[in-house]
XYZ file of C-alpha atoms in Angstrom:
152
model
C 18.048 4.297 17.037
C 16.890 0.840 17.989
C 16.768 -2.122 15.627
C 12.955 -2.042 15.512
C 13.059 1.629 14.414
C 15.417 0.787 11.568
C 13.351 -2.230 10.534
C 10.028 -0.366 10.503
C 11.624 2.630 8.761
C 12.969 0.346 6.038
C 9.589 -1.333 5.588
C 7.870 2.066 5.422
C 10.371 3.324 2.843
C 9.766 0.284 0.637
C 5.994 0.625 1.032
C 6.097 4.323 0.168
C 8.073 3.697 -3.005
C 5.773 0.836 -3.938
C 2.672 2.933 -3.197
C 3.732 5.469 -5.811
C 3.987 2.721 -8.405
C 0.627 1.216 -7.446
C -1.170 4.565 -7.263
C -0.079 5.440 -10.790
C -2.567 2.850 -12.066
C -5.470 4.122 -9.938
C -8.133 6.517 -11.122
C -8.506 10.011 -9.704
C -11.097 9.398 -6.979
C -9.109 6.753 -5.031
C -6.028 8.957 -5.258
C -7.956 11.868 -3.755
C -9.243 9.635 -0.943
C -5.696 8.435 -0.230
C -4.417 12.015 -0.277
C -7.118 13.145 2.165
C -6.474 10.176 4.487
C -2.728 10.814 4.415
C -3.292 14.514 5.098
C -5.616 13.810 8.019
C -3.108 11.317 9.411
C -0.321 13.872 9.125
C -2.489 16.555 10.713
C -3.445 14.303 13.640
C 0.213 13.405 14.184
C 1.276 17.046 14.105
C -1.484 18.024 16.537
C -0.322 15.233 18.874
C -3.683 13.433 19.004
C -2.377 10.166 20.528
C -5.007 7.463 19.967
C -6.523 8.998 16.845
C -3.107 9.489 15.254
C -2.027 5.925 16.074
C -5.272 4.512 14.658
C -5.025 6.566 11.466
C -1.370 5.685 10.979
C -2.119 1.989 11.541
C -4.887 2.130 8.922
C -2.552 3.921 6.489
C 0.148 1.317 7.138
C -2.413 -1.462 6.621
C -3.608 0.009 3.328
C -0.043 0.240 2.077
C 0.639 -3.341 3.164
C -2.546 -4.686 1.576
C -1.806 -2.957 -1.727
C 1.755 -4.266 -1.721
C 0.714 -7.830 -0.846
C -2.040 -7.840 -3.460
C 0.222 -6.537 -6.223
C 3.128 -8.843 -5.374
C 0.951 -11.956 -5.134
C -0.891 -11.014 -8.331
C 2.368 -10.464 -10.233
C 3.911 -13.667 -8.906
C 0.896 -15.818 -9.774
C 0.609 -14.159 -13.198
C 4.234 -14.974 -13.817
C 3.658 -18.586 -12.731
C 0.651 -19.125 -15.028
C 1.913 -18.855 -18.551
C -0.119 -18.446 -21.709
C -2.042 -21.393 -23.113
C -2.312 -22.593 -26.702
C -5.842 -22.619 -28.097
C -7.210 -25.045 -30.720
C -5.803 -22.927 -33.582
C -2.296 -22.930 -32.150
C -2.376 -19.293 -31.017
C -0.812 -18.391 -27.671
C -3.330 -16.595 -25.473
C -3.152 -15.256 -21.967
C -5.921 -16.502 -19.687
C -8.157 -14.124 -17.753
C -6.475 -13.312 -14.453
C -9.447 -14.330 -12.303
C -7.447 -16.842 -10.275
C -4.585 -14.409 -9.842
C -6.964 -11.686 -8.651
C -8.582 -14.086 -6.193
C -5.228 -15.229 -4.810
C -4.094 -11.608 -4.508
C -7.209 -10.668 -2.511
C -7.000 -13.725 -0.279
C -3.279 -13.248 0.294
C -3.745 -9.583 1.189
C -6.694 -10.398 3.475
C -4.668 -13.028 5.329
C -1.230 -11.423 5.497
C -2.188 -7.812 6.269
C -4.009 -8.466 9.586
C -1.173 -10.761 10.657
C 1.470 -8.086 10.064
C -0.676 -5.321 11.579
C -1.285 -7.367 14.737
C 2.449 -8.050 14.998
C 3.111 -4.324 14.499
C 0.596 -3.402 17.216
C 2.182 -5.900 19.650
C 5.541 -4.129 19.357
C 3.995 -0.945 20.857
C 6.161 1.069 18.482
C 5.547 4.799 18.887
C 8.240 6.770 17.089
C 6.433 10.016 16.322
C 9.156 11.482 14.085
C 9.219 8.491 11.755
C 5.412 8.434 11.599
C 5.285 12.136 10.700
C 7.982 11.709 8.066
C 6.278 8.667 6.545
C 2.893 10.408 6.461
C 4.389 13.542 4.885
C 6.214 11.484 2.261
C 3.035 9.539 1.542
C 1.134 12.799 0.991
C 3.907 14.135 -1.247
C 4.099 10.930 -3.320
C 0.321 10.763 -3.662
C 0.110 14.431 -4.678
C 2.852 14.032 -7.291
C 1.241 10.895 -8.723
C -2.160 12.610 -8.791
C -0.760 15.665 -10.563
C 1.161 13.601 -13.098
C -1.646 11.139 -13.881
C -4.819 13.223 -13.510
C -4.250 16.966 -13.501
C -2.426 17.057 -16.819
C -5.641 15.845 -18.524
C -7.829 18.670 -17.186
């Protein structure tokens, strides 16, 4: 295995673990959309549909990156902005509008940069892509079952 394979596999493993944590806070409809997209990506990879599979995997990778960047920037900026004291001396947490904005901007700037760098490497390791897509589907299905199906 080359160094780039190990690096991208490590990044994918971290993103897959993080996606399970992030998806636990989503409602049912986005989880179903993510499950369908992951399933279609896995199916296109298994059917060896070159360009379509690469496009779908790149979009899946980008979605995982954007969610991770947004959540990390949001958590970091929330940690940096502490509560304020109002006129009655009560500690209150401000609305996270600024944190949300910074999270969106950070994700919109960083994700295309990383995706373009990823595309320039011309990395095509089909086995790792299939494994990552299958794990994504499994994680999404487990999170969906745990968070949504138990309420039906």
